Coordinates of N, CA and C in Angstrom, one line a residue:
M120 N 19.9 -83.6 -20.4 CA 21.1 -84.4 -20.9 C 22.3 -83.5 -21.1
G121 N 23.5 -83.9 -20.6 CA 24.7 -83.1 -20.8 C 25.1 -83.0 -22.3
L122 N 26.0 -82.0 -22.6 CA 26.4 -81.8 -23.9 C 27.2 -83.0 -24.5
E123 N 28.1 -83.6 -23.6 CA 28.9 -84.7 -24.1 C 28.0 -85.9 -24.4
R124 N 26.9 -86.1 -23.5 CA 26.0 -87.2 -23.8 C 25.2 -87.0 -25.0
R125 N 24.9 -85.8 -25.3 CA 24.1 -85.4 -26.5 C 25.0 -85.7 -27.7
R126 N 26.3 -85.3 -27.6 CA 27.2 -85.5 -28.8 C 27.3 -87.0 -29.0
T127 N 27.5 -87.8 -27.9 CA 27.6 -89.2 -28.1 C 26.4 -89.8 -28.7
A128 N 25.2 -89.4 -28.3 CA 24.0 -89.9 -28.8 C 23.8 -89.5 -30.3
A129 N 24.3 -88.3 -30.7 CA 24.2 -87.9 -32.1 C 25.1 -88.7 -32.9
R130 N 26.3 -89.0 -32.4 CA 27.3 -89.9 -33.2 C 26.7 -91.3 -33.4
R131 N 26.1 -91.8 -32.3 CA 25.6 -93.2 -32.4 C 24.4 -93.2 -33.4
A132 N 23.6 -92.2 -33.4 CA 22.5 -92.1 -34.3 C 23.0 -92.0 -35.7
A133 N 24.0 -91.2 -35.9 CA 24.6 -91.0 -37.3 C 25.2 -92.3 -37.8
A134 N 25.9 -93.1 -36.8 CA 26.4 -94.3 -37.2 C 25.3 -95.3 -37.6
G135 N 24.3 -95.3 -36.8 CA 23.2 -96.3 -37.1 C 22.5 -95.9 -38.5
L136 N 22.3 -94.6 -38.7 CA 21.8 -94.2 -40.0 C 22.7 -94.6 -41.2
A137 N 24.0 -94.4 -41.0 CA 24.9 -94.8 -42.0 C 24.9 -96.2 -42.3
A138 N 24.8 -97.1 -41.3 CA 24.7 -98.5 -41.5 C 23.4 -98.9 -42.2
L139 N 22.3 -98.3 -41.8 CA 21.1 -98.6 -42.5 C 21.1 -98.1 -44.0
T140 N 21.7 -97.0 -44.2 CA 21.8 -96.5 -45.6 C 22.6 -97.5 -46.4
G141 N 23.7 -98.0 -45.8 CA 24.6 -99.0 -46.6 C 23.8 -100.2 -46.9
L142 N 23.0 -100.7 -46.0 CA 22.3 -102.0 -46.2 C 21.2 -101.8 -47.3
L143 N 20.6 -100.6 -47.3 CA 19.6 -100.3 -48.3 C 20.2 -100.2 -49.7
A144 N 21.4 -99.6 -49.7 CA 22.1 -99.4 -51.0 C 22.5 -100.8 -51.6
V145 N 23.0 -101.7 -50.7 CA 23.4 -103.0 -51.2 C 22.1 -103.7 -51.7
A146 N 21.0 -103.7 -50.9 CA 19.8 -104.4 -51.3 C 19.3 -103.9 -52.7
A147 N 19.5 -102.6 -52.9 CA 19.0 -102.0 -54.2 C 20.0 -102.1 -55.3
G148 N 21.1 -102.6 -55.0 CA 22.2 -102.7 -56.0 C 22.7 -101.4 -56.4
A149 N 22.6 -100.4 -55.5 CA 23.1 -99.0 -55.8 C 24.4 -98.8 -55.2
R150 N 25.2 -98.0 -55.8 CA 26.5 -97.6 -55.3 C 26.4 -96.2 -54.7
V151 N 26.5 -96.1 -53.4 CA 26.4 -94.8 -52.8 C 27.8 -94.2 -52.6
A152 N 28.0 -93.1 -53.3 CA 29.3 -92.4 -53.3 C 29.5 -91.6 -52.0
Q153 N 30.4 -92.0 -51.2 CA 30.6 -91.3 -49.9 C 31.3 -90.0 -50.0
G154 N 32.3 -89.9 -50.9 CA 32.9 -88.6 -51.1 C 33.5 -87.9 -49.9
G155 N 34.8 -87.9 -49.7 CA 35.3 -87.2 -48.5 C 35.3 -85.7 -48.7
L156 N 35.1 -85.1 -47.5 CA 35.1 -83.6 -47.5 C 36.4 -83.1 -47.2
R157 N 36.7 -81.9 -47.7 CA 38.0 -81.2 -47.4 C 37.6 -79.9 -46.8
S158 N 38.1 -79.8 -45.5 CA 37.9 -78.5 -44.8 C 39.1 -77.7 -44.9
E159 N 39.0 -76.5 -45.4 CA 40.2 -75.6 -45.6 C 40.5 -74.9 -44.3
G160 N 39.7 -75.1 -43.3 CA 40.0 -74.4 -42.0 C 40.1 -72.9 -42.1
G161 N 39.1 -72.3 -42.6 CA 39.1 -70.8 -42.9 C 39.6 -70.0 -41.7
P162 N 40.0 -68.8 -42.0 CA 40.5 -67.9 -41.0 C 39.6 -67.7 -39.8
A163 N 40.1 -67.7 -38.6 CA 39.2 -67.4 -37.5 C 39.6 -66.1 -37.0
G164 N 38.6 -65.4 -36.4 CA 38.9 -64.1 -35.8 C 39.0 -63.0 -36.9
G165 N 39.7 -61.9 -36.5 CA 39.9 -60.8 -37.5 C 38.9 -59.7 -37.2
R166 N 39.4 -58.5 -37.2 CA 38.5 -57.3 -36.9 C 38.7 -56.2 -37.9
G167 N 39.0 -56.6 -39.2 CA 39.2 -55.5 -40.2 C 38.0 -54.7 -40.4
G168 N 38.2 -53.5 -41.0 CA 37.0 -52.6 -41.2 C 36.5 -52.6 -42.6
T169 N 36.7 -53.7 -43.3 CA 36.2 -53.7 -44.7 C 34.7 -53.6 -44.7
P170 N 34.1 -52.7 -45.5 CA 32.6 -52.6 -45.5 C 32.0 -53.7 -46.2
A171 N 30.7 -54.0 -45.9 CA 30.0 -55.1 -46.6 C 29.8 -54.7 -48.0
P172 N 29.9 -55.7 -49.0 CA 29.7 -55.4 -50.4 C 28.2 -55.2 -50.7
E173 N 28.0 -54.5 -51.7 CA 26.6 -54.3 -52.2 C 26.0 -55.5 -52.8
V174 N 24.7 -55.6 -52.9 CA 24.1 -56.8 -53.5 C 23.8 -56.4 -54.9
T175 N 24.7 -56.9 -55.8 CA 24.5 -56.5 -57.2 C 25.0 -57.7 -58.1
G176 N 24.6 -57.6 -59.4 CA 25.2 -58.6 -60.3 C 24.5 -59.9 -60.4
A177 N 23.9 -60.3 -61.5 CA 23.3 -61.6 -61.6 C 24.3 -62.6 -61.6
P178 N 24.0 -63.9 -61.1 CA 25.0 -64.9 -61.1 C 25.7 -65.2 -62.4
G179 N 25.0 -65.2 -63.5 CA 25.6 -65.5 -64.8 C 26.3 -64.4 -65.5
A180 N 26.2 -63.2 -64.9 CA 26.7 -62.0 -65.6 C 28.1 -61.6 -65.1
T181 N 28.9 -61.2 -66.0 CA 30.3 -60.7 -65.6 C 30.4 -59.3 -66.2
T182 N 30.2 -58.3 -65.4 CA 30.3 -56.9 -65.9 C 31.8 -56.6 -66.0
A183 N 32.2 -55.5 -66.6 CA 33.6 -55.1 -66.7 C 34.1 -54.8 -65.4
A184 N 33.3 -54.1 -64.5 CA 33.8 -53.8 -63.2 C 33.9 -55.1 -62.4
G185 N 33.0 -56.0 -62.5 CA 33.0 -57.2 -61.8 C 34.2 -58.1 -62.2
A186 N 34.5 -58.1 -63.5 CA 35.7 -58.9 -63.9 C 37.0 -58.3 -63.4
A187 N 37.0 -56.9 -63.3 CA 38.2 -56.3 -62.8 C 38.4 -56.6 -61.3
T188 N 37.2 -56.6 -60.6 CA 37.3 -56.9 -59.2 C 37.8 -58.4 -59.0
A189 N 37.2 -59.3 -59.8 CA 37.6 -60.7 -59.6 C 39.1 -60.9 -60.0
A190 N 39.6 -60.1 -61.0 CA 40.9 -60.3 -61.5 C 41.9 -59.7 -60.5
G191 N 41.5 -58.6 -59.9 CA 42.4 -57.9 -58.9 C 42.4 -58.5 -57.5
R192 N 41.3 -59.0 -57.1 CA 41.2 -59.6 -55.8 C 40.1 -60.7 -55.8
P193 N 40.5 -61.9 -55.9 CA 39.5 -63.0 -56.0 C 38.7 -63.2 -54.7
Y194 N 37.6 -63.8 -54.9 CA 36.7 -63.9 -53.7 C 37.3 -64.7 -52.6
T195 N 38.3 -65.6 -52.9 CA 38.9 -66.4 -51.8 C 39.8 -65.5 -50.9
D196 N 40.1 -64.3 -51.3 CA 40.9 -63.4 -50.4 C 39.9 -62.5 -49.6
R197 N 38.6 -62.7 -49.7 CA 37.7 -61.8 -49.1 C 36.7 -62.5 -48.2
H198 N 37.1 -63.6 -47.6 CA 36.2 -64.3 -46.7 C 35.6 -63.5 -45.6
E199 N 36.5 -62.7 -44.9 CA 36.0 -61.9 -43.8 C 35.0 -60.8 -44.3
E200 N 35.3 -60.3 -45.4 CA 34.4 -59.2 -46.0 C 33.0 -59.8 -46.2
Y201 N 32.9 -61.0 -46.8 CA 31.6 -61.6 -47.0 C 30.9 -62.1 -45.7
M202 N 31.7 -62.5 -44.8 CA 31.1 -62.9 -43.5 C 30.6 -61.7 -42.8
R203 N 31.2 -60.6 -43.0 CA 30.7 -59.3 -42.4 C 29.3 -59.0 -43.0
A204 N 29.2 -59.2 -44.3 CA 27.9 -59.0 -45.0 C 26.9 -59.9 -44.4
A205 N 27.2 -61.2 -44.1 CA 26.3 -62.1 -43.5 C 25.9 -61.6 -42.0
I206 N 26.9 -61.1 -41.3 CA 26.7 -60.6 -40.0 C 25.7 -59.4 -40.0
E207 N 25.9 -58.5 -41.0 CA 25.0 -57.4 -41.1 C 23.5 -57.9 -41.3
M208 N 23.4 -58.9 -42.1 CA 22.0 -59.5 -42.3 C 21.5 -60.1 -40.9
G209 N 22.4 -60.7 -40.2 CA 22.0 -61.3 -38.9 C 21.5 -60.2 -37.9
K210 N 22.1 -59.1 -38.0 CA 21.8 -58.0 -37.1 C 20.3 -57.5 -37.3
L211 N 19.7 -57.8 -38.4 CA 18.4 -57.4 -38.6 C 17.4 -58.2 -37.8
Q212 N 17.9 -59.4 -37.2 CA 17.1 -60.2 -36.3 C 17.9 -60.5 -35.0
P213 N 18.0 -59.5 -34.1 CA 18.9 -59.7 -33.0 C 18.6 -60.9 -32.1
S214 N 17.3 -61.4 -32.1 CA 17.0 -62.5 -31.3 C 17.3 -63.8 -32.0
N215 N 17.5 -63.8 -33.3 CA 17.8 -65.0 -34.1 C 18.8 -64.5 -35.2
P216 N 20.0 -64.2 -34.9 CA 20.9 -63.5 -35.9 C 21.5 -64.5 -36.9
Y217 N 20.7 -65.3 -37.5 CA 21.2 -66.3 -38.5 C 21.1 -65.6 -39.9
G218 N 22.2 -64.9 -40.3 CA 22.2 -64.2 -41.6 C 23.1 -65.0 -42.6
A219 N 22.7 -64.8 -43.8 CA 23.5 -65.5 -44.9 C 23.5 -64.6 -46.2
V220 N 24.6 -64.7 -46.9 CA 24.8 -64.1 -48.2 C 25.3 -65.1 -49.2
I221 N 25.0 -64.9 -50.5 CA 25.5 -65.8 -51.5 C 26.4 -65.0 -52.4
V222 N 27.5 -65.5 -52.8 CA 28.5 -64.7 -53.6 C 28.7 -65.4 -54.9
N223 N 28.8 -64.5 -56.0 CA 29.1 -65.0 -57.3 C 30.7 -65.0 -57.4
T224 N 31.2 -66.2 -57.5 CA 32.7 -66.4 -57.5 C 33.3 -65.8 -58.8
T225 N 32.5 -65.6 -59.9 CA 33.0 -65.1 -61.1 C 33.3 -63.6 -61.0
T226 N 32.4 -62.9 -60.3 CA 32.5 -61.4 -60.2 C 33.0 -61.0 -58.9
G227 N 32.9 -61.8 -57.9 CA 33.2 -61.4 -56.5 C 32.2 -60.6 -55.8
E228 N 30.9 -60.6 -56.4 CA 29.9 -59.8 -55.8 C 28.9 -60.6 -55.0
V229 N 28.3 -60.0 -54.0 CA 27.2 -60.6 -53.2 C 26.0 -60.4 -54.1
V230 N 25.3 -61.5 -54.4 CA 24.2 -61.5 -55.3 C 22.8 -61.7 -54.6
C231 N 22.9 -62.4 -53.5 CA 21.6 -62.7 -52.7 C 21.9 -62.7 -51.2
R232 N 20.8 -62.6 -50.4 CA 21.0 -62.5 -49.0 C 19.7 -63.0 -48.3
G233 N 19.9 -63.3 -47.0 CA 18.7 -63.7 -46.3 C 19.0 -63.6 -44.8
V234 N 17.9 -63.7 -44.0 CA 18.0 -63.6 -42.5 C 16.9 -64.5 -42.0
N235 N 17.1 -65.1 -40.8 CA 16.1 -65.9 -40.2 C 14.7 -65.2 -40.0
N236 N 13.7 -65.8 -40.5 CA 12.3 -65.3 -40.4 C 11.3 -66.3 -40.0
H237 N 11.7 -67.1 -38.9 CA 10.9 -68.3 -38.5 C 9.5 -67.9 -38.0
A238 N 9.4 -66.6 -37.6 CA 8.1 -66.2 -37.1 C 7.0 -66.2 -38.1
N239 N 7.4 -66.1 -39.4 CA 6.5 -66.2 -40.5 C 6.4 -67.6 -41.1
N240 N 7.5 -68.3 -41.0 CA 7.5 -69.7 -41.5 C 8.7 -70.4 -40.8
P241 N 8.5 -71.6 -40.2 CA 9.6 -72.2 -39.5 C 10.8 -72.7 -40.4
T242 N 10.5 -72.7 -41.7 CA 11.6 -73.1 -42.6 C 12.4 -71.9 -43.1
F243 N 12.0 -70.7 -42.8 CA 12.6 -69.5 -43.3 C 13.9 -69.2 -42.5
H244 N 14.9 -70.1 -42.6 CA 16.2 -69.9 -42.0 C 17.0 -69.0 -42.9
G245 N 18.1 -68.4 -42.4 CA 18.8 -67.4 -43.2 C 19.3 -68.0 -44.5
E246 N 19.8 -69.2 -44.5 CA 20.3 -69.9 -45.7 C 19.2 -70.1 -46.7
M247 N 18.0 -70.6 -46.2 CA 16.9 -70.8 -47.1 C 16.4 -69.5 -47.7
Q248 N 16.4 -68.5 -46.9 CA 16.0 -67.1 -47.4 C 16.9 -66.7 -48.5
A249 N 18.2 -66.9 -48.3 CA 19.2 -66.4 -49.3 C 19.0 -67.2 -50.6
I250 N 18.9 -68.6 -50.5 CA 18.7 -69.4 -51.6 C 17.4 -69.0 -52.4
N251 N 16.3 -68.8 -51.6 CA 15.0 -68.4 -52.2 C 15.2 -67.0 -52.9
D252 N 16.0 -66.1 -52.3 CA 16.2 -64.8 -52.9 C 16.8 -65.0 -54.3
C253 N 17.8 -65.9 -54.4 CA 18.5 -66.1 -55.7 C 17.5 -66.8 -56.7
A254 N 16.8 -67.8 -56.2 CA 15.9 -68.5 -57.1 C 14.8 -67.6 -57.6
R255 N 14.3 -66.7 -56.8 CA 13.3 -65.8 -57.1 C 13.7 -64.7 -58.1
T256 N 15.0 -64.3 -57.9 CA 15.5 -63.0 -58.6 C 16.1 -63.3 -59.9
W257 N 16.9 -64.4 -60.0 CA 17.7 -64.5 -61.2 C 17.2 -65.6 -62.1
P258 N 16.8 -65.3 -63.3 CA 16.3 -66.3 -64.3 C 17.4 -67.3 -64.7
Q259 N 18.7 -66.9 -64.6 CA 19.8 -67.8 -65.0 C 19.8 -69.1 -64.1
L260 N 19.1 -69.0 -63.0 CA 19.1 -70.2 -62.1 C 17.9 -71.1 -62.3
K261 N 17.3 -70.9 -63.4 CA 16.1 -71.8 -63.8 C 16.4 -72.4 -65.2
G262 N 15.9 -73.6 -65.4 CA 16.0 -74.2 -66.7 C 17.2 -75.1 -66.9
D263 N 17.6 -75.4 -68.1 CA 18.6 -76.3 -68.4 C 20.0 -75.9 -67.9
G264 N 20.3 -74.6 -67.9 CA 21.6 -74.1 -67.5 C 21.8 -73.8 -66.1
A265 N 20.7 -74.1 -65.3 CA 20.7 -73.7 -63.8 C 21.9 -74.4 -63.1
K266 N 22.2 -75.7 -63.4 CA 23.2 -76.4 -62.6 C 24.5 -75.7 -62.7
A267 N 24.9 -75.3 -63.9 CA 26.2 -74.6 -64.1 C 26.2 -73.3 -63.4
E268 N 25.1 -72.6 -63.4 CA 25.0 -71.2 -62.7 C 25.1 -71.4 -61.2
W269 N 24.4 -72.3 -60.6 CA 24.5 -72.5 -59.2 C 26.0 -72.9 -58.8
A270 N 26.7 -73.6 -59.7 CA 28.1 -74.0 -59.3 C 29.0 -72.8 -59.3
K271 N 28.6 -71.6 -59.7 CA 29.4 -70.4 -59.6 C 29.2 -69.7 -58.3
L272 N 28.3 -70.2 -57.5 CA 27.9 -69.5 -56.3 C 28.4 -70.2 -55.0
V273 N 28.7 -69.4 -54.0 CA 29.1 -70.0 -52.7 C 28.3 -69.2 -51.6
L274 N 28.1 -69.9 -50.4 CA 27.3 -69.3 -49.4 C 28.1 -69.0 -48.1
Y275 N 27.8 -67.9 -47.5 CA 28.4 -67.5 -46.2 C 27.3 -67.3 -45.2
T276 N 27.4 -67.9 -44.0 CA 26.4 -67.8 -43.0 C 27.0 -67.7 -41.7
T277 N 26.3 -67.0 -40.8 CA 26.8 -66.6 -39.5 C 27.0 -67.9 -38.6
A278 N 26.2 -69.0 -38.9 CA 26.3 -70.2 -38.0 C 26.2 -71.4 -38.9
E279 N 26.7 -72.5 -38.4 CA 26.7 -73.7 -39.2 C 25.3 -74.1 -39.5
P280 N 25.0 -74.4 -40.8 CA 23.7 -74.7 -41.2 C 23.1 -76.0 -40.6
C281 N 21.8 -75.9 -40.3 CA 21.1 -77.1 -39.8 C 21.0 -78.1 -41.0
P282 N 20.5 -79.4 -40.7 CA 20.4 -80.4 -41.7 C 19.5 -79.9 -42.9
M283 N 18.4 -79.2 -42.7 CA 17.6 -78.8 -43.7 C 18.3 -77.8 -44.7
C284 N 19.0 -76.8 -44.1 CA 19.7 -75.8 -44.9 C 20.9 -76.4 -45.6
M285 N 21.6 -77.4 -44.9 CA 22.8 -78.0 -45.6 C 22.4 -78.8 -46.8
A286 N 21.2 -79.5 -46.6 CA 20.7 -80.3 -47.7 C 20.3 -79.5 -48.9
A287 N 19.7 -78.3 -48.6 CA 19.3 -77.4 -49.6 C 20.6 -76.9 -50.4
I288 N 21.6 -76.6 -49.7 CA 22.9 -76.1 -50.3 C 23.4 -77.2 -51.2
E289 N 23.3 -78.5 -50.8 CA 23.8 -79.6 -51.7 C 22.9 -79.7 -52.9
W290 N 21.6 -79.6 -52.7 CA 20.7 -79.7 -53.8 C 20.9 -78.6 -54.8
C291 N 21.3 -77.4 -54.4 CA 21.6 -76.4 -55.3 C 22.9 -76.6 -56.1
G292 N 23.8 -77.4 -55.5 CA 25.1 -77.6 -56.1 C 26.2 -76.6 -55.9
M293 N 26.0 -75.8 -54.9 CA 27.1 -74.8 -54.6 C 28.3 -75.6 -54.1
P294 N 29.5 -75.2 -54.6 CA 30.7 -76.0 -54.3 C 31.3 -75.7 -52.9
H295 N 31.0 -74.6 -52.3 CA 31.6 -74.3 -51.0 C 30.7 -73.5 -50.1
M296 N 30.7 -73.8 -48.8 CA 29.9 -73.1 -47.8 C 30.9 -72.7 -46.6
Y297 N 30.7 -71.5 -46.2 CA 31.5 -70.9 -45.1 C 30.6 -70.5 -44.0
Y298 N 31.0 -70.8 -42.7 CA 30.2 -70.4 -41.6 C 31.0 -69.8 -40.5
G299 N 30.4 -69.1 -39.6 CA 31.0 -68.5 -38.4 C 31.0 -69.4 -37.2
T300 N 29.9 -69.4 -36.5 CA 29.8 -70.2 -35.2 C 29.4 -71.6 -35.6
G301 N 30.1 -72.6 -34.9 CA 29.8 -74.0 -35.2 C 28.7 -74.5 -34.3
L302 N 28.2 -75.7 -34.7 CA 27.0 -76.3 -34.1 C 27.3 -76.5 -32.6
W303 N 28.4 -77.0 -32.2 CA 28.6 -77.3 -30.8 C 28.8 -76.1 -30.0
E304 N 29.3 -75.0 -30.6 CA 29.3 -73.7 -29.8 C 27.9 -73.2 -29.6
L305 N 27.0 -73.4 -30.5 CA 25.6 -73.0 -30.4 C 25.0 -73.8 -29.3
E306 N 25.3 -75.1 -29.2 CA 24.8 -76.0 -28.2 C 25.3 -75.5 -26.8
K307 N 26.5 -75.2 -26.7 CA 27.0 -74.7 -25.4 C 26.3 -73.5 -24.9
M308 N 25.8 -72.7 -25.8 CA 25.1 -71.5 -25.5 C 23.6 -71.8 -25.1
G309 N 23.2 -73.0 -25.3 CA 21.8 -73.4 -24.9 C 20.8 -73.1 -26.0
L310 N 21.3 -72.8 -27.2 CA 20.4 -72.5 -28.3 C 19.9 -73.8 -29.0
H311 N 18.6 -73.8 -29.4 CA 18.0 -75.0 -30.0 C 18.7 -75.4 -31.3
Q312 N 19.1 -76.6 -31.4 CA 19.8 -77.1 -32.6 C 19.4 -78.6 -32.8
I313 N 19.6 -79.0 -34.0 CA 19.4 -80.5 -34.4 C 20.9 -81.0 -34.4
D314 N 21.2 -82.0 -33.6 CA 22.5 -82.5 -33.4 C 23.1 -83.3 -34.6
V315 N 23.1 -82.7 -35.8 CA 23.7 -83.4 -36.9 C 24.6 -82.3 -37.6
E316 N 25.9 -82.6 -37.7 CA 26.8 -81.7 -38.3 C 26.6 -81.6 -39.8
S317 N 27.0 -80.4 -40.3 CA 26.8 -80.1 -41.8 C 27.7 -81.1 -42.6
R318 N 28.8 -81.4 -42.1 CA 29.7 -82.3 -42.8 C 29.1 -83.7 -43.0
Y319 N 28.4 -84.1 -42.0 CA 27.7 -85.4 -42.1 C 26.6 -85.4 -43.2
I320 N 25.9 -84.3 -43.2 CA 24.8 -84.2 -44.3 C 25.5 -84.3 -45.7
S321 N 26.6 -83.6 -45.8 CA 27.3 -83.5 -47.1 C 27.8 -84.9 -47.5
S322 N 28.3 -85.6 -46.5 CA 28.9 -87.0 -46.8 C 27.9 -88.0 -47.3
K323 N 26.6 -87.7 -47.1 CA 25.5 -88.6 -47.5 C 25.1 -88.3 -48.9
K324 N 25.6 -87.3 -49.6 CA 25.2 -87.0 -50.9 C 25.8 -88.1 -51.9
N325 N 24.9 -88.7 -52.7 CA 25.3 -89.8 -53.6 C 25.3 -89.4 -55.0
F326 N 25.5 -88.1 -55.3 CA 25.6 -87.6 -56.7 C 26.5 -86.4 -56.6
G327 N 27.2 -86.1 -57.7 CA 28.0 -85.0 -57.9 C 29.1 -85.0 -56.8
T328 N 29.6 -83.8 -56.5 CA 30.7 -83.6 -55.6 C 30.2 -82.9 -54.3
P329 N 30.4 -83.5 -53.1 CA 29.9 -82.8 -51.9 C 30.5 -81.4 -51.7
C330 N 29.7 -80.6 -51.2 CA 30.1 -79.2 -50.9 C 31.3 -79.2 -49.9
Q331 N 32.3 -78.4 -50.2 CA 33.4 -78.2 -49.2 C 32.9 -77.2 -48.1
I332 N 33.4 -77.4 -46.9 CA 32.9 -76.7 -45.8 C 34.0 -76.1 -45.0
T333 N 34.0 -74.8 -44.7 CA 35.0 -74.1 -43.9 C 34.3 -73.3 -42.8
G334 N 34.7 -73.6 -41.6 CA 34.0 -72.9 -40.5 C 35.0 -72.0 -39.7
G335 N 34.4 -71.2 -38.8 CA 35.2 -70.4 -37.9 C 35.6 -69.0 -38.4
I336 N 35.0 -68.6 -39.5 CA 35.3 -67.3 -40.0 C 34.7 -66.2 -39.2
L337 N 35.5 -65.3 -38.6 CA 35.0 -64.3 -37.7 C 34.1 -64.8 -36.6
S338 N 34.5 -66.0 -36.1 CA 33.7 -66.6 -35.1 C 33.7 -65.9 -33.7
D339 N 34.8 -65.1 -33.5 CA 34.8 -64.3 -32.3 C 33.7 -63.3 -32.3
I340 N 33.3 -62.8 -33.5 CA 32.2 -61.8 -33.6 C 30.9 -62.5 -33.6
T341 N 30.7 -63.6 -34.4 CA 29.5 -64.3 -34.4 C 29.1 -65.0 -33.1
N342 N 30.1 -65.5 -32.4 CA 29.8 -66.1 -31.1 C 29.2 -65.1 -30.2
K343 N 29.8 -63.9 -30.1 CA 29.2 -62.8 -29.3 C 27.8 -62.4 -29.7
M344 N 27.6 -62.4 -31.0 CA 26.3 -62.1 -31.5 C 25.2 -63.1 -31.0
F345 N 25.6 -64.4 -31.1 CA 24.6 -65.4 -30.6 C 24.4 -65.4 -29.1
E346 N 25.5 -65.1 -28.4 CA 25.4 -65.0 -26.9 C 24.4 -63.9 -26.6
A347 N 24.6 -62.7 -27.3 CA 23.7 -61.6 -27.0 C 22.3 -61.9 -27.4
S348 N 22.1 -62.8 -28.4 CA 20.7 -63.0 -28.8 C 19.9 -63.6 -27.7
K349 N 20.5 -64.4 -26.8 CA 19.8 -65.0 -25.7 C 19.1 -63.9 -24.8
N350 N 19.9 -62.9 -24.5 CA 19.3 -61.8 -23.7 C 18.2 -61.1 -24.4
H351 N 18.4 -60.8 -25.7 CA 17.4 -60.1 -26.5 C 16.1 -60.9 -26.5
T352 N 16.3 -62.3 -26.7 CA 15.1 -63.1 -26.8 C 14.3 -63.1 -25.5
A353 N 15.0 -63.2 -24.3 CA 14.4 -63.2 -23.0 C 13.7 -61.8 -22.8
N354 N 14.3 -60.7 -23.1 CA 13.7 -59.4 -22.9 C 12.5 -59.3 -23.8
H355 N 12.6 -59.8 -25.1 CA 11.5 -59.6 -26.0 C 10.3 -60.4 -25.6
R356 N 10.5 -61.6 -25.0 CA 9.4 -62.5 -24.5 C 8.7 -61.8 -23.4
H357 N 9.5 -61.1 -22.5 CA 8.9 -60.4 -21.4 C 8.0 -59.3 -21.9
N358 N 8.5 -58.5 -22.9 CA 7.7 -57.4 -23.4 C 6.5 -57.9 -24.1
C359 N 6.6 -59.0 -24.8 CA 5.4 -59.6 -25.6 C 4.3 -60.0 -24.6
L360 N 4.8 -60.6 -23.4 CA 3.8 -61.0 -22.4 C 3.2 -59.8 -21.8
E361 N 4.0 -58.8 -21.5 CA 3.5 -57.7 -20.8 C 2.5 -56.9 -21.6
H362 N 2.7 -56.9 -22.9 CA 1.8 -56.1 -23.8 C 0.8 -57.0 -24.6
G363 N 0.8 -58.3 -24.2 CA -0.2 -59.1 -24.8 C 0.0 -59.6 -26.2
H364 N 1.3 -59.5 -26.7 CA 1.6 -60.0 -28.1 C 2.0 -61.5 -28.0
A365 N 1.5 -62.2 -29.0 CA 1.8 -63.7 -29.1 C 3.2 -64.0 -29.5
R366 N 3.7 -63.1 -30.4 CA 5.0 -63.4 -31.0 C 5.5 -62.1 -31.7
P367 N 6.8 -62.0 -31.9 CA 7.3 -60.8 -32.7 C 6.9 -60.9 -34.1
E368 N 6.8 -59.8 -34.8 CA 6.3 -59.7 -36.1 C 7.2 -60.5 -37.1
G369 N 8.5 -60.4 -37.0 CA 9.4 -61.0 -38.0 C 9.6 -60.2 -39.2
L370 N 10.5 -60.5 -40.0 CA 10.8 -59.8 -41.2 C 9.9 -60.3 -42.4
L371 N 9.7 -59.4 -43.3 CA 9.0 -59.9 -44.5 C 9.8 -60.8 -45.3
E372 N 9.2 -61.7 -46.0 CA 10.0 -62.6 -46.9 C 10.7 -61.9 -48.0
E373 N 10.1 -60.8 -48.5 CA 10.7 -60.0 -49.5 C 11.6 -59.0 -48.8
L374 N 13.0 -59.2 -49.0 CA 13.9 -58.3 -48.3 C 14.2 -57.1 -49.2
P375 N 14.3 -55.9 -48.6 CA 14.5 -54.7 -49.4 C 15.9 -54.8 -50.0
R376 N 16.1 -54.2 -51.2 CA 17.4 -54.1 -51.8 C 17.9 -52.7 -51.7
D377 N 19.3 -52.6 -51.8 CA 19.9 -51.3 -51.7 C 19.6 -50.5 -53.0

């Protein structure tokens, strides 16, 4: 099936699901808040040499250095820097370079990170790994105050999240998500995707405020990385068959820290 036909089929399926959701809501007497999304249309391209930030600082903590960083240069001026950090995570898995980092907007620090590890678990996408890294590492994200702490965090990922990952971002309550390569660009490259855009998933949230979504950050770099992943995957499959391996080892769920 051609890309345009797949897009049309995806839109029709989304429309049918939306209609069914509306009928169920009316039948149950529930009010489903649709909530419009605002895309800030983040910066595309850019090749600055800013190094990736270190992974430090608990989400609820504001150190003196962190406060100074936030006061001098807010996280909203550092989108490309954070995307480069996600790209560095993606480079750890050249055949599936889906990398993600989570940033504490209070301190401007990268606090958690993840990279695709589907060889060990099909649900270990980069975004899920980063979320699990936070949930596992920081006690502030557990208990009664967790909701307020998650609201201080935003996520950067090399590619537009799949429906599973976008739903997880919404359940966490992160207010903003930034990505590099979009769903339809991945489709054009022939990479396996589920044809549901992240904005559609967010629009179905019937509680709180939907996550704001900005795409295209350093997409010139992430696009090339995903294009290169196809060749790496083909070569790796050849080597696995030649040497009798069933699959690549994949990364450990526990990622090393600096």
